[in-house]
Amino acid sequence: MDLELRHLRILLAIAEAGSLTRAASALLLSQPAMTTQLRRIEASIGLPLFERSARGVVPTRAGELVISHARDAVTSADRIRNCRLRLAAGLDPVTVGGCSGPILSHLTLHLPAVLSNPVSFLQLAATGEAMSRVGDQSIAAGCLVDLDGFGTTPPDEVVVDVIGREPLVVILPAGHPLTRERRVDLAALADETWILAPNDTGCDDYGALADACGAAGFAPRVSPHRIGDTSIQCDLVAQGIGITLAQGSARARAGVVMRRLTGDPLLGRHLLAMHRESPLTGARTLLLDLARGAFDTRCVKPG
């Protein structure tokens, strides 16, 4: 694995925080994802860079040397960023939009540092709306999330790249008997009521759920409530109104528990969509690299 700037920032964050947990929080990563990234970095270098203890981590001698060079490299990159920002004063601003999730969050944090154009971000409620805005060029690029096999066909003038596929998880009330299981069989949820998001022209949530439940031997009972906000969904689940689905990378909230489904019967797709005449066409590779980096570090893999 070739080290990238994001890997160097991870090393600096760990060294500054003295703890993998605190460094993960500062970079908006999960602690397991941070640990995985550090292992990959150390495997690439061939030496341990930190000594672990109950009180945290401290750099090894090799780690001190690598961190010193990493600090120089990141400082140089920041200077380049400032130069680009000054040059960007004469460039047209662009807007990147999309559905809530780790890809949009990651781009919001890191894209302005490497993009010449001034960039703003717009969170959109639905995949269909995001696809429509990419198509009419009201946004320069879109980060979309749909369900594998139940998404919409993009317009001819829109190019869509699949960043990765992530298993959906079921959100249960904290006291539900199935929370004792590491994974939940979909068939065990046959008597539950499902809370779904509002109808989305870009993603057939009900069709995907009905297909998976049908394969498990039952038809899902769906609540009349159509709620897209995850926080409200979790409040309803916590009160026993029903259960719902979420991206595998979603963060747990008080009163509910998230569990993967046995066999991962429902997969979410993280997508990057761009009009063929988008002002960011020349930066497409850059956006894809950032999006894939976010997926690799923050999303759950099938299996």
Short mmCIF file of C-alpha atoms in Angstrom, two decimals:
data_model
loop_
_atom_site.label_atom_id
_atom_site.label_comp_id
_atom_site.label_asym_id
_atom_site.label_seq_id
_atom_site.Cartn_x
_atom_site.Cartn_y
_atom_site.Cartn_z
CA MET A 1 0.00 0.00 0.00
CA ASP A 2 1.31 3.43 -0.96
CA LEU A 3 0.98 5.99 1.81
CA GLU A 4 -1.30 8.92 1.04
CA LEU A 5 -1.77 12.28 2.71
CA ARG A 6 -4.79 10.97 4.64
CA HIS A 7 -2.58 8.23 6.15
CA LEU A 8 -0.07 10.83 7.31
CA ARG A 9 -2.84 12.87 8.92
CA ILE A 10 -3.96 9.72 10.77
CA LEU A 11 -0.44 9.23 12.16
CA LEU A 12 -0.25 12.86 13.30
CA ALA A 13 -3.68 12.65 14.92
CA ILE A 14 -2.68 9.52 16.87
CA ALA A 15 0.61 11.08 17.97
CA GLU A 16 -1.11 14.29 19.08
CA ALA A 17 -3.97 12.54 20.89
CA GLY A 18 -1.86 9.78 22.45
CA SER A 19 -4.85 7.49 22.02
CA LEU A 20 -6.46 5.66 19.11
CA THR A 21 -9.91 6.36 20.52
CA ARG A 22 -9.36 10.12 20.85
CA ALA A 23 -7.70 10.28 17.42
CA ALA A 24 -10.62 8.40 15.85
CA SER A 25 -13.06 10.85 17.42
CA ALA A 26 -11.08 13.84 16.13
CA LEU A 27 -11.13 12.44 12.58
CA LEU A 28 -14.78 11.28 12.77
CA LEU A 29 -13.78 7.65 12.38
CA SER A 30 -14.80 4.61 14.38
CA GLN A 31 -12.16 3.17 16.71
CA PRO A 32 -12.02 -0.15 14.78
CA ALA A 33 -11.53 1.75 11.50
CA MET A 34 -8.70 3.76 13.05
CA THR A 35 -7.04 0.57 14.33
CA THR A 36 -7.35 -1.04 10.89
CA GLN A 37 -5.81 1.99 9.19
CA LEU A 38 -2.87 2.04 11.61
CA ARG A 39 -2.22 -1.66 11.02
CA ARG A 40 -2.20 -1.06 7.26
CA ILE A 41 0.19 1.86 7.61
CA GLU A 42 2.55 -0.12 9.86
CA ALA A 43 2.38 -3.09 7.46
CA SER A 44 3.29 -0.78 4.59
CA ILE A 45 6.32 0.59 6.47
CA GLY A 46 7.25 -2.78 7.94
CA LEU A 47 7.77 -1.55 11.49
CA PRO A 48 5.55 -0.81 14.51
CA LEU A 49 5.13 2.95 14.85
CA PHE A 50 3.43 3.08 18.25
CA GLU A 51 3.72 1.18 21.51
CA ARG A 52 0.34 0.33 23.04
CA SER A 53 -0.40 0.41 26.75
CA ALA A 54 -3.41 0.76 29.04
CA ARG A 55 -2.78 4.52 29.14
CA GLY A 56 -2.68 5.00 25.38
CA VAL A 57 0.00 4.94 22.71
CA VAL A 58 3.46 6.51 22.31
CA PRO A 59 5.63 6.56 19.17
CA THR A 60 8.43 4.06 18.80
CA ARG A 61 11.81 5.32 17.57
CA ALA A 62 10.77 4.43 14.05
CA GLY A 63 7.46 6.14 14.68
CA GLU A 64 9.13 9.36 15.77
CA LEU A 65 11.09 9.49 12.51
CA VAL A 66 8.07 8.74 10.35
CA ILE A 67 5.91 11.25 12.24
CA SER A 68 8.56 13.94 11.76
CA HIS A 69 8.51 13.40 7.98
CA ALA A 70 4.70 13.17 8.01
CA ARG A 71 4.48 16.52 9.75
CA ASP A 72 6.72 18.11 7.10
CA ALA A 73 4.64 16.58 4.30
CA VAL A 74 1.32 17.70 5.78
CA THR A 75 2.67 21.21 6.37
CA SER A 76 3.73 21.40 2.73
CA ALA A 77 0.33 20.13 1.61
CA ASP A 78 -1.39 22.80 3.70
CA ARG A 79 0.75 25.46 2.08
CA ILE A 80 -0.26 24.18 -1.34
CA ARG A 81 -3.87 24.32 -0.21
CA ASN A 82 -3.54 27.95 0.83
CA CYS A 83 -1.97 28.72 -2.53
CA ARG A 84 -4.85 27.05 -4.31
CA LEU A 85 -7.38 28.96 -2.25
CA ARG A 86 -5.74 32.24 -3.26
CA LEU A 87 -5.77 31.20 -6.91
CA ALA A 88 -9.38 30.12 -6.58
CA ALA A 89 -10.53 33.70 -6.10
CA GLY A 90 -10.98 33.97 -9.85
CA LEU A 91 -12.63 30.56 -10.35
CA ASP A 92 -16.35 29.78 -10.44
CA PRO A 93 -17.80 28.34 -7.22
CA VAL A 94 -19.28 24.84 -7.35
CA THR A 95 -21.77 22.95 -5.19
CA VAL A 96 -21.50 19.28 -4.25
CA GLY A 97 -24.67 17.73 -2.89
CA GLY A 98 -26.00 14.42 -1.82
CA CYS A 99 -27.61 12.16 0.73
CA SER A 100 -26.50 12.01 4.33
CA GLY A 101 -23.71 9.51 4.88
CA PRO A 102 -19.97 9.00 5.28
CA ILE A 103 -19.08 9.93 1.69
CA LEU A 104 -20.67 13.38 1.77
CA SER A 105 -19.31 13.96 5.27
CA HIS A 106 -15.78 13.05 4.16
CA LEU A 107 -15.92 15.28 1.08
CA THR A 108 -17.19 18.17 3.20
CA LEU A 109 -14.14 17.83 5.43
CA HIS A 110 -11.46 17.22 2.80
CA LEU A 111 -12.50 18.36 -0.67
CA PRO A 112 -12.07 22.13 -0.08
CA ALA A 113 -8.40 21.51 0.77
CA VAL A 114 -7.59 20.02 -2.62
CA LEU A 115 -10.07 21.58 -5.03
CA SER A 116 -9.17 24.77 -6.88
CA ASN A 117 -12.76 26.03 -7.14
CA PRO A 118 -14.52 27.47 -4.09
CA VAL A 119 -16.87 24.67 -3.04
CA SER A 120 -20.07 24.55 -0.98
CA PHE A 121 -22.08 21.53 0.10
CA LEU A 122 -25.80 20.81 0.08
CA GLN A 123 -27.45 17.95 1.97
CA LEU A 124 -30.42 16.51 0.09
CA ALA A 125 -33.22 14.41 1.51
CA ALA A 126 -33.59 11.82 -1.24
CA THR A 127 -31.58 9.98 -3.88
CA GLY A 128 -34.03 10.95 -6.61
CA GLU A 129 -33.66 14.64 -5.81
CA ALA A 130 -29.87 14.33 -5.85
CA MET A 131 -29.92 12.56 -9.23
CA SER A 132 -32.27 15.20 -10.63
CA ARG A 133 -30.02 18.02 -9.46
CA VAL A 134 -26.99 16.37 -11.04
CA GLY A 135 -28.96 15.99 -14.25
CA ASP A 136 -30.02 19.64 -14.42
CA GLN A 137 -26.51 20.73 -13.29
CA SER A 138 -27.75 22.65 -10.26
CA ILE A 139 -25.06 20.71 -8.38
CA ALA A 140 -21.67 19.81 -9.87
CA ALA A 141 -21.53 16.33 -8.33
CA GLY A 142 -23.73 14.19 -6.13
CA CYS A 143 -23.07 11.60 -3.43
CA LEU A 144 -25.99 9.18 -3.62
CA VAL A 145 -27.13 6.16 -1.63
CA ASP A 146 -29.56 3.58 -3.00
CA LEU A 147 -30.28 -0.12 -2.56
CA ASP A 148 -28.53 -2.64 -4.78
CA GLY A 149 -30.91 -3.70 -7.53
CA PHE A 150 -33.56 -1.13 -6.60
CA GLY A 151 -32.01 2.15 -7.72
CA THR A 152 -33.05 4.33 -10.62
CA THR A 153 -31.51 4.41 -14.09
CA PRO A 154 -29.50 7.64 -14.42
CA PRO A 155 -30.11 10.02 -17.33
CA ASP A 156 -27.88 9.49 -20.35
CA GLU A 157 -25.92 12.65 -19.60
CA VAL A 158 -25.05 11.54 -16.05
CA VAL A 159 -22.11 9.24 -15.24
CA VAL A 160 -22.50 7.17 -12.06
CA ASP A 161 -19.62 5.36 -10.32
CA VAL A 162 -20.27 2.75 -7.63
CA ILE A 163 -18.00 3.59 -4.71
CA GLY A 164 -18.91 0.47 -2.77
CA ARG A 165 -21.68 -1.71 -1.35
CA GLU A 166 -22.50 -1.74 2.34
CA PRO A 167 -24.83 -4.08 4.27
CA LEU A 168 -27.90 -2.53 5.81
CA VAL A 169 -28.51 -3.05 9.52
CA VAL A 170 -31.80 -3.39 11.36
CA ILE A 171 -32.49 -0.95 14.20
CA LEU A 172 -34.25 -2.57 17.16
CA PRO A 173 -35.44 -1.25 20.54
CA ALA A 174 -32.74 -1.70 23.16
CA GLY A 175 -34.85 -4.26 25.07
CA HIS A 176 -35.73 -6.40 22.06
CA PRO A 177 -34.90 -10.11 22.61
CA LEU A 178 -33.02 -10.30 19.29
CA THR A 179 -30.45 -7.74 20.45
CA ARG A 180 -28.78 -10.64 22.25
CA GLU A 181 -27.85 -12.05 18.85
CA ARG A 182 -24.75 -10.91 16.96
CA ARG A 183 -26.71 -11.16 13.69
CA VAL A 184 -30.45 -11.34 13.16
CA ASP A 185 -32.25 -13.64 10.73
CA LEU A 186 -34.66 -11.63 8.61
CA ALA A 187 -37.29 -14.35 9.06
CA ALA A 188 -37.23 -13.70 12.81
CA LEU A 189 -38.64 -10.21 12.09
CA ALA A 190 -41.77 -11.46 10.31
CA ASP A 191 -44.09 -10.11 13.02
CA GLU A 192 -42.47 -6.67 13.24
CA THR A 193 -43.72 -3.39 11.81
CA TRP A 194 -41.26 -1.58 9.55
CA ILE A 195 -40.80 2.19 9.49
CA LEU A 196 -39.65 3.34 6.05
CA ALA A 197 -38.49 6.62 4.59
CA PRO A 198 -40.81 8.63 2.29
CA ASN A 199 -41.12 7.39 -1.29
CA ASP A 200 -37.97 8.18 -3.25
CA THR A 201 -37.92 8.25 -7.04
CA GLY A 202 -34.24 7.29 -6.90
CA CYS A 203 -34.56 4.23 -4.67
CA ASP A 204 -37.39 1.74 -4.13
CA ASP A 205 -36.95 1.06 -0.41
CA TYR A 206 -40.20 -0.86 -0.11
CA GLY A 207 -39.46 -2.98 -3.17
CA ALA A 208 -36.05 -3.95 -1.77
CA LEU A 209 -37.50 -4.81 1.65
CA ALA A 210 -40.42 -6.75 0.16
CA ASP A 211 -38.08 -8.71 -2.08
CA ALA A 212 -35.77 -9.67 0.79
CA CYS A 213 -38.65 -10.51 3.13
CA GLY A 214 -40.33 -12.56 0.40
CA ALA A 215 -37.16 -14.63 0.06
CA ALA A 216 -37.32 -15.14 3.85
CA GLY A 217 -40.92 -16.39 3.62
CA PHE A 218 -43.07 -13.44 4.63
CA ALA A 219 -44.46 -10.10 3.49
CA PRO A 220 -43.37 -7.08 5.56
CA ARG A 221 -45.94 -5.12 7.55
CA VAL A 222 -45.18 -1.44 6.97
CA SER A 223 -46.07 1.41 9.31
CA PRO A 224 -48.17 4.28 7.91
CA HIS A 225 -45.45 6.61 9.21
CA ARG A 226 -42.96 7.59 6.49
CA ILE A 227 -39.95 9.15 8.22
CA GLY A 228 -36.63 9.94 6.55
CA ASP A 229 -34.80 11.49 9.50
CA THR A 230 -32.75 8.81 11.28
CA SER A 231 -33.04 10.53 14.67
CA ILE A 232 -36.85 10.51 14.49
CA GLN A 233 -36.83 6.92 13.23
CA CYS A 234 -34.72 5.90 16.22
CA ASP A 235 -37.05 7.74 18.63
CA LEU A 236 -40.00 5.76 17.23
CA VAL A 237 -38.08 2.50 17.39
CA ALA A 238 -37.04 3.19 20.99
CA GLN A 239 -40.71 3.68 21.89
CA GLY A 240 -41.68 0.36 20.32
CA ILE A 241 -43.54 1.84 17.34
CA GLY A 242 -41.65 -0.33 14.87
CA ILE A 243 -38.22 -1.22 13.54
CA THR A 244 -36.24 0.27 10.66
CA LEU A 245 -33.17 -0.09 8.48
CA ALA A 246 -30.00 2.00 8.25
CA GLN A 247 -26.66 2.10 6.51
CA GLY A 248 -24.15 -0.18 8.18
CA SER A 249 -21.96 2.82 8.98
CA ALA A 250 -24.78 4.61 10.84
CA ARG A 251 -24.06 5.59 14.43
CA ALA A 252 -26.02 4.02 17.24
CA ARG A 253 -28.30 6.24 19.28
CA ALA A 254 -29.69 6.00 22.79
CA GLY A 255 -32.53 3.54 23.25
CA VAL A 256 -31.86 1.45 20.14
CA VAL A 257 -29.47 -1.28 19.01
CA MET A 258 -28.19 -1.92 15.49
CA ARG A 259 -27.65 -5.46 14.25
CA ARG A 260 -26.53 -6.88 10.91
CA LEU A 261 -28.84 -9.28 9.14
CA THR A 262 -27.72 -12.86 8.55
CA GLY A 263 -26.37 -13.18 5.02
CA ASP A 264 -26.60 -9.42 4.39
CA PRO A 265 -29.77 -9.67 2.23
CA LEU A 266 -29.98 -5.90 1.74
CA LEU A 267 -27.03 -3.92 0.40
CA GLY A 268 -26.81 -0.16 0.12
CA ARG A 269 -24.79 1.31 -2.75
CA HIS A 270 -22.69 4.43 -2.28
CA LEU A 271 -22.52 6.29 -5.59
CA LEU A 272 -20.84 9.33 -7.09
CA ALA A 273 -22.85 10.95 -9.89
CA MET A 274 -21.62 13.68 -12.22
CA HIS A 275 -22.99 15.33 -15.36
CA ARG A 276 -20.80 14.83 -18.42
CA GLU A 277 -20.48 18.63 -18.68
CA SER A 278 -19.96 19.25 -14.97
CA PRO A 279 -17.33 21.89 -14.08
CA LEU A 280 -15.76 19.17 -11.91
CA THR A 281 -15.24 16.71 -14.78
CA GLY A 282 -11.48 17.33 -14.66
CA ALA A 283 -11.48 16.60 -10.91
CA ARG A 284 -13.52 13.38 -11.19
CA THR A 285 -10.55 11.16 -10.33
CA LEU A 286 -9.85 13.30 -7.28
CA LEU A 287 -13.45 13.02 -6.07
CA LEU A 288 -13.45 9.27 -6.64
CA ASP A 289 -10.23 8.84 -4.66
CA LEU A 290 -11.66 10.81 -1.73
CA ALA A 291 -14.97 8.95 -1.87
CA ARG A 292 -13.27 5.55 -1.99
CA GLY A 293 -11.00 6.54 0.88
CA ALA A 294 -14.07 7.41 2.94
CA PHE A 295 -15.75 4.12 2.06
CA ASP A 296 -12.65 2.10 2.94
CA THR A 297 -12.28 3.69 6.37
CA ARG A 298 -15.86 4.37 7.46
CA CYS A 299 -18.17 1.84 5.83
CA VAL A 300 -18.99 -1.75 6.70
CA LYS A 301 -18.01 -4.38 4.12
CA PRO A 302 -20.29 -7.29 3.14
CA GLY A 303 -19.42 -10.75 4.37
#
